[in-house]
XYZ file of C-alpha atoms in Angstrom:
413
model
C 9.571 -12.994 -15.986
C 6.264 -12.657 -14.577
C 7.983 -10.839 -11.557
C 10.636 -8.215 -13.097
C 9.230 -7.503 -16.514
C 5.596 -4.956 -17.330
C 3.265 -7.300 -18.453
C 3.734 -9.958 -15.390
C -0.278 -12.108 -15.378
C 0.136 -12.666 -19.197
C 3.674 -14.218 -17.595
C 1.674 -14.806 -14.691
C -1.673 -16.602 -16.030
C 0.823 -18.177 -19.151
C 3.080 -19.958 -15.647
C -0.398 -20.889 -13.815
C -1.848 -22.961 -17.101
C 1.362 -24.859 -16.825
C 1.387 -25.551 -13.630
C -1.939 -26.690 -13.781
C -1.521 -29.479 -16.449
C 1.428 -30.692 -14.917
C -1.437 -31.445 -11.632
C 0.521 -28.922 -8.490
C -3.188 -28.718 -6.821
C -2.910 -32.559 -7.061
C 1.182 -32.964 -5.619
C -0.024 -30.305 -2.546
C -3.115 -32.658 -1.991
C -0.604 -36.048 -1.200
C 1.996 -34.168 0.709
C -0.848 -33.252 2.303
C -1.983 -35.959 3.479
C 1.802 -37.323 4.338
C 1.697 -34.872 6.922
C -1.705 -35.387 8.808
C -0.811 -37.198 12.008
C 3.540 -37.389 11.095
C 4.855 -37.169 14.350
C 8.353 -35.656 14.490
C 9.759 -39.066 14.815
C 9.189 -40.283 11.366
C 10.628 -37.321 10.379
C 13.864 -37.499 12.281
C 14.108 -40.773 10.069
C 14.539 -38.394 7.248
C 12.192 -37.711 4.314
C 12.022 -40.046 1.336
C 12.758 -37.979 -2.794
C 9.151 -38.563 -3.043
C 8.219 -36.058 -0.245
C 11.638 -33.859 -0.877
C 9.863 -33.667 -5.031
C 6.200 -33.109 -3.336
C 7.448 -30.427 -1.081
C 8.958 -28.882 -4.378
C 6.640 -28.965 -6.102
C 3.863 -27.258 -3.283
C 6.191 -24.379 -3.346
C 6.240 -23.818 -6.533
C 2.342 -23.847 -6.716
C 1.456 -22.011 -3.936
C 4.224 -19.442 -5.382
C 2.568 -19.140 -8.181
C -0.346 -18.788 -7.089
C 0.573 -16.042 -5.488
C 1.367 -14.534 -8.159
C -1.791 -14.407 -9.799
C -2.849 -13.237 -6.218
C -1.123 -10.154 -6.646
C -1.464 -9.457 -10.059
C -5.329 -9.798 -9.194
C -5.679 -8.108 -6.081
C -3.795 -5.473 -7.317
C -3.333 -5.041 -10.917
C -7.639 -5.292 -11.468
C -7.263 -8.946 -13.476
C -9.540 -11.645 -12.518
C -8.189 -14.422 -10.772
C -8.075 -17.234 -13.316
C -8.018 -20.326 -10.728
C -9.736 -20.210 -6.904
C -7.743 -22.389 -4.653
C -9.702 -25.191 -3.471
C -8.627 -25.104 0.523
C -7.956 -23.135 2.670
C -4.182 -21.498 2.816
C -4.148 -21.744 6.665
C -3.630 -25.373 6.052
C 0.107 -24.710 4.920
C 0.967 -23.994 8.022
C 0.959 -27.995 8.895
C 4.025 -27.741 7.015
C 5.745 -25.325 9.258
C 7.708 -27.951 10.893
C 8.314 -30.023 7.639
C 12.212 -30.676 7.073
C 12.000 -29.842 3.996
C 10.218 -25.963 4.672
C 13.261 -22.879 4.569
C 12.776 -18.913 5.707
C 11.825 -18.803 2.404
C 9.492 -20.921 2.752
C 7.640 -19.150 5.537
C 7.503 -15.349 3.833
C 5.818 -17.325 1.221
C 3.125 -19.153 3.340
C 2.733 -15.853 5.033
C 1.544 -14.282 1.398
C -0.203 -16.676 0.921
C -3.170 -16.376 3.996
C -3.214 -12.945 3.929
C -3.397 -12.539 -0.033
C -6.302 -15.194 -0.089
C -8.070 -12.650 2.836
C -7.035 -10.169 1.092
C -9.048 -11.262 -1.557
C -12.324 -12.674 0.677
C -12.018 -9.189 2.293
C -12.630 -7.237 -0.938
C -16.011 -9.802 -2.440
C -17.270 -8.623 1.495
C -17.309 -4.737 0.855
C -20.956 -4.124 1.034
C -21.771 -2.522 -3.366
C -22.942 1.284 -2.183
C -25.106 2.595 -6.113
C -25.340 6.129 -4.782
C -22.848 7.487 -2.666
C -25.432 8.974 -0.148
C -25.309 6.071 1.489
C -27.980 5.398 4.521
C -27.198 4.768 8.279
C -28.118 1.253 7.684
C -25.598 0.817 3.932
C -23.697 3.076 7.120
C -23.450 0.321 9.195
C -23.174 -2.553 7.131
C -20.055 -0.756 6.061
C -17.860 0.557 9.404
C -19.325 -3.726 10.312
C -17.071 -4.708 7.045
C -14.172 -3.199 7.859
C -14.111 -3.535 11.579
C -14.176 -7.537 10.621
C -11.406 -7.147 8.961
C -8.710 -5.141 10.293
C -9.851 -7.937 13.487
C -8.690 -10.426 10.715
C -5.807 -8.368 9.569
C -4.039 -7.841 13.260
C -4.805 -11.616 13.986
C -2.698 -12.914 10.639
C 0.187 -10.349 12.231
C 0.020 -10.909 16.073
C 0.671 -15.033 14.428
C 2.266 -14.660 12.092
C 5.329 -11.842 14.401
C 5.420 -15.791 16.952
C 5.597 -18.511 13.758
C 8.350 -16.375 12.422
C 9.527 -15.621 16.569
C 9.119 -18.865 17.249
C 11.056 -20.527 13.916
C 14.292 -17.311 14.351
C 16.648 -19.996 15.345
C 16.572 -21.267 12.160
C 15.987 -17.288 10.073
C 19.656 -15.536 12.116
C 19.828 -13.378 9.894
C 16.676 -12.443 8.397
C 14.599 -13.018 11.054
C 14.420 -8.765 11.779
C 13.540 -8.754 8.001
C 11.227 -11.087 7.792
C 8.914 -9.268 10.177
C 9.892 -5.624 9.251
C 8.142 -7.146 5.551
C 4.981 -8.581 7.487
C 4.063 -5.090 9.221
C 4.470 -3.654 5.920
C 2.058 -6.334 3.579
C -0.313 -5.948 7.009
C -0.178 -1.287 6.410
C -0.092 -2.243 2.931
C -3.063 -3.835 2.983
C -5.317 -1.936 5.763
C -4.238 1.168 3.018
C -5.675 -1.218 0.188
C -9.474 -2.157 2.206
C -9.849 1.536 2.976
C -10.019 2.968 -0.945
C -11.482 -0.163 -1.833
C -14.087 0.762 0.082
C -14.304 3.688 -1.213
C -14.782 3.318 -4.586
C -17.977 1.067 -3.755
C -19.145 4.084 -3.232
C -18.361 5.389 -5.886
C -17.177 9.152 -4.537
C -14.317 11.319 -4.803
C -15.003 14.409 -4.430
C -14.327 15.110 -0.252
C -16.403 17.702 -0.443
C -18.992 15.707 -1.106
C -18.944 13.056 1.500
C -19.657 12.732 5.012
C -17.508 12.302 7.751
C -17.170 8.313 8.776
C -16.085 9.164 4.594
C -13.738 11.478 5.520
C -12.918 9.122 8.510
C -12.086 5.850 5.844
C -10.208 8.494 3.349
C -8.442 8.654 6.955
C -7.611 6.097 8.890
C -6.386 4.296 4.969
C -4.000 7.613 5.674
C -2.520 6.779 9.285
C -1.984 4.081 7.199
C 0.408 5.067 4.474
C 2.232 6.564 7.224
C 2.659 3.328 8.768
C 4.097 1.894 5.482
C 6.287 4.673 4.803
C 7.938 5.098 8.039
C 8.298 1.043 8.070
C 9.855 1.093 4.332
C 12.734 3.454 6.731
C 13.638 1.060 9.104
C 16.750 -0.369 9.779
C 16.773 -4.016 9.483
C 19.040 -4.068 11.549
C 21.269 -7.995 11.987
C 19.921 -7.811 16.114
C 17.171 -5.649 16.725
C 18.061 -2.410 18.598
C 21.931 -2.613 18.429
C 22.506 -0.478 15.743
C 26.120 -0.981 16.716
C 26.989 -3.389 13.871
C 26.726 -3.032 9.678
C 23.303 -4.449 9.019
C 21.949 -2.628 10.869
C 23.400 0.709 8.517
C 21.101 -1.463 6.514
C 17.609 0.044 5.767
C 14.437 -2.542 4.249
C 15.757 -0.326 1.079
C 18.327 -2.094 0.187
C 17.375 -5.759 -1.030
C 15.161 -3.282 -3.977
C 18.058 -3.211 -6.531
C 16.144 -7.120 -7.027
C 12.942 -6.581 -6.155
C 9.705 -7.470 -8.201
C 7.881 -4.744 -10.952
C 5.085 -4.563 -7.813
C 7.115 -4.150 -5.840
C 8.337 -0.923 -6.848
C 5.122 -0.194 -8.520
C 3.633 -0.262 -4.413
C 6.322 1.638 -2.927
C 5.684 4.950 -5.890
C 2.227 4.933 -5.345
C 2.175 4.364 -0.972
C 4.258 7.559 -1.250
C 2.195 9.292 -3.698
C -0.740 8.810 -2.066
C 0.341 9.350 1.529
C 1.478 12.433 0.750
C -1.642 13.368 -1.501
C -4.163 12.701 0.921
C -1.831 14.656 3.734
C -2.212 17.530 1.085
C -6.027 17.108 0.905
C -6.634 16.244 4.510
C -5.517 19.532 4.692
C -2.279 18.060 8.089
C -0.637 21.094 9.063
C 1.973 22.421 7.125
C 5.058 21.102 9.368
C 3.542 17.265 8.904
C 3.786 18.167 5.038
C 6.993 18.677 5.521
C 7.991 16.318 8.007
C 6.479 13.468 4.970
C 8.382 15.266 2.961
C 11.721 14.572 4.703
C 10.358 11.008 4.834
C 9.762 11.082 1.245
C 13.485 12.822 0.493
C 15.281 9.922 2.663
C 13.180 7.037 0.528
C 14.487 8.488 -2.512
C 18.251 8.777 -1.198
C 18.074 4.859 -0.077
C 16.187 3.789 -3.411
C 18.885 6.136 -5.527
C 22.335 4.525 -3.152
C 20.878 1.579 -3.997
C 19.265 0.667 -7.633
C 21.256 4.007 -9.367
C 17.710 5.909 -9.608
C 17.388 4.419 -13.631
C 13.846 2.407 -12.119
C 10.275 4.059 -13.964
C 8.852 3.779 -10.840
C 12.144 5.592 -8.832
C 11.111 8.541 -11.328
C 7.926 9.278 -10.898
C 8.260 8.786 -7.438
C 10.937 11.752 -7.992
C 7.956 13.956 -9.646
C 5.688 13.035 -6.657
C 7.734 15.070 -4.180
C 8.156 17.592 -6.515
C 5.565 18.327 -7.221
C 4.146 18.298 -4.154
C 7.531 20.355 -2.677
C 5.870 23.129 -5.242
C 2.137 22.587 -4.281
C 2.790 23.548 -0.214
C 5.672 26.703 -1.374
C 2.664 28.286 -3.207
C 0.379 27.898 -0.374
C 3.178 29.365 1.590
C 3.729 32.047 -0.776
C 0.119 33.156 0.063
C -0.118 32.611 2.907
C 3.416 35.391 3.725
C 0.712 37.305 0.892
C -2.165 37.046 3.287
C 0.003 38.095 6.232
C 1.205 41.153 4.678
C -1.802 41.876 3.158
C -3.867 41.663 6.292
C -1.145 44.022 8.607
C -0.714 46.386 6.020
C -4.662 47.167 5.981
C -5.875 46.237 9.371
C -8.703 43.929 7.546
C -8.075 40.480 6.285
C -10.803 41.721 3.456
C -13.099 38.941 1.059
C -9.960 38.535 -1.159
C -8.128 36.343 1.714
C -10.912 34.308 2.265
C -11.485 33.004 -0.975
C -8.872 29.865 -1.718
C -9.722 26.399 -1.694
C -8.547 23.231 -1.014
C -8.077 22.684 -4.448
C -7.361 27.045 -4.807
C -3.464 27.202 -3.781
C -1.399 29.017 -7.239
C -0.974 31.855 -8.219
C -4.073 33.353 -8.288
C -2.732 36.753 -6.809
C -2.042 37.864 -10.938
C -5.549 36.427 -11.948
C -9.172 38.047 -11.656
C -10.084 34.310 -12.987
C -8.494 32.625 -9.531
C -9.628 29.086 -10.131
C -9.952 28.495 -12.769
C -8.539 26.171 -15.394
C -5.134 27.024 -16.731
C -4.035 29.008 -13.756
C -0.333 26.868 -12.692
C -2.702 25.795 -9.732
C 0.660 23.882 -8.481
C -1.927 21.299 -6.761
C -3.866 21.058 -9.121
C -1.390 19.943 -10.888
C -0.521 17.680 -8.393
C -4.318 16.845 -7.891
C -3.894 15.860 -11.059
C -0.731 13.428 -11.121
C -1.701 10.026 -12.146
C 1.236 8.046 -13.709
C 0.266 6.312 -16.393
C 1.990 3.190 -15.180
C 0.036 3.217 -11.869
C -3.102 3.260 -14.374
C -2.208 1.288 -16.243
C -0.767 -1.547 -14.945
C -1.765 -1.973 -11.446
C -4.703 -1.586 -10.127
C -4.569 0.743 -7.028
C -7.216 3.037 -5.276
C -6.970 6.291 -4.180
C -5.130 8.124 -7.239
C -9.160 10.085 -8.325
C -9.576 11.403 -4.770
C -9.795 14.954 -5.463
C -11.126 18.073 -3.286
C -13.545 20.152 -5.169
C -15.322 22.713 -4.095
C -19.875 22.552 -4.428
C -20.514 25.769 -3.030
C -20.480 29.055 -1.733
C -19.349 27.788 2.084
C -16.218 26.118 0.553
C -15.595 28.964 -1.288
C -15.595 31.401 1.240
C -13.951 28.909 4.585
C -11.187 30.363 6.147
C -7.960 30.421 4.323
C -5.584 29.063 7.252
C -7.840 26.279 8.468
C -6.638 24.689 5.499
C -3.388 23.077 5.556
């Protein structure tokens, strides 16, 4: 119920309370005690019913704990419990006879979410967005260390999954793809949480180092989108099999609410950051094509009736409208220049947050001018704001001086 309902955090809290009443953490310790020093010969003789029961309880405990991690890391809820032991110890169960391919994904995600929680706690709390050199160096060091840890997690778990591929069979490629998607998601949230710690939302006020953090988040979001569209073939590189025609998105019909929310947010984020950081129109068009492909895949699998699908569709629509208005404004500017022989001050008066229909209005840039990009920048679906704590939706570009108001229009995309 927690995975497929709007109030999943509440159901998770109830499940976690019941798990503690049933003393599931103690079952984990008992299983670990049996596992330590266990020989292959012992497992060859089979596993007794008590150990099978302990493994089932361990799986249940970490499944509930993983949901609690999700709602605390990405839902803004306070974690209900902190594990007493390191999640890495779950690797001791990799060779256990009761371990299934699904357990591999569970263990990897539990370990990753524990790492993410530690990383976010280690981010320095900046009281003023105007950081000094020492604070910037500290933040850069924390982010660099976190990225190394995340890369090591991905490398190690790729090796683990491939080692057990003879057991996972056709699920192996999907599992490996899922690891990469989770890795990119961790990078997105790491960098955007770092920016939110500084309390700065306006890109016009950011330093070059702060903008580089935003750029790193955008690059991770672009890779995240590409991975969502990546074909999950039964045999890597074999696109002749029917399975290769199905993408990672084919399973979204049955996926949990959180995964839908991540998908909708990540696409909205990558389009918005591409516009805020003024990517060339060709790049933004490429991202829009990928977003349309994503929509088509999801609609085939789900019928397009899920709320997050509608959020995704509106995000693409608003971004396309903003880009069309920019291109129309640029065409009018070029016509004006070719007709008058000079650009004139008016041709340079647009700003990154001001790309709308202002050629018909002398009060350009003021609220209520039907500015498509301003509308896209302000788009923050209530489902993402109220149910989740995804960072980055508050980012804007608001000019702060004449140097911004007089910037060259051609450099804005």
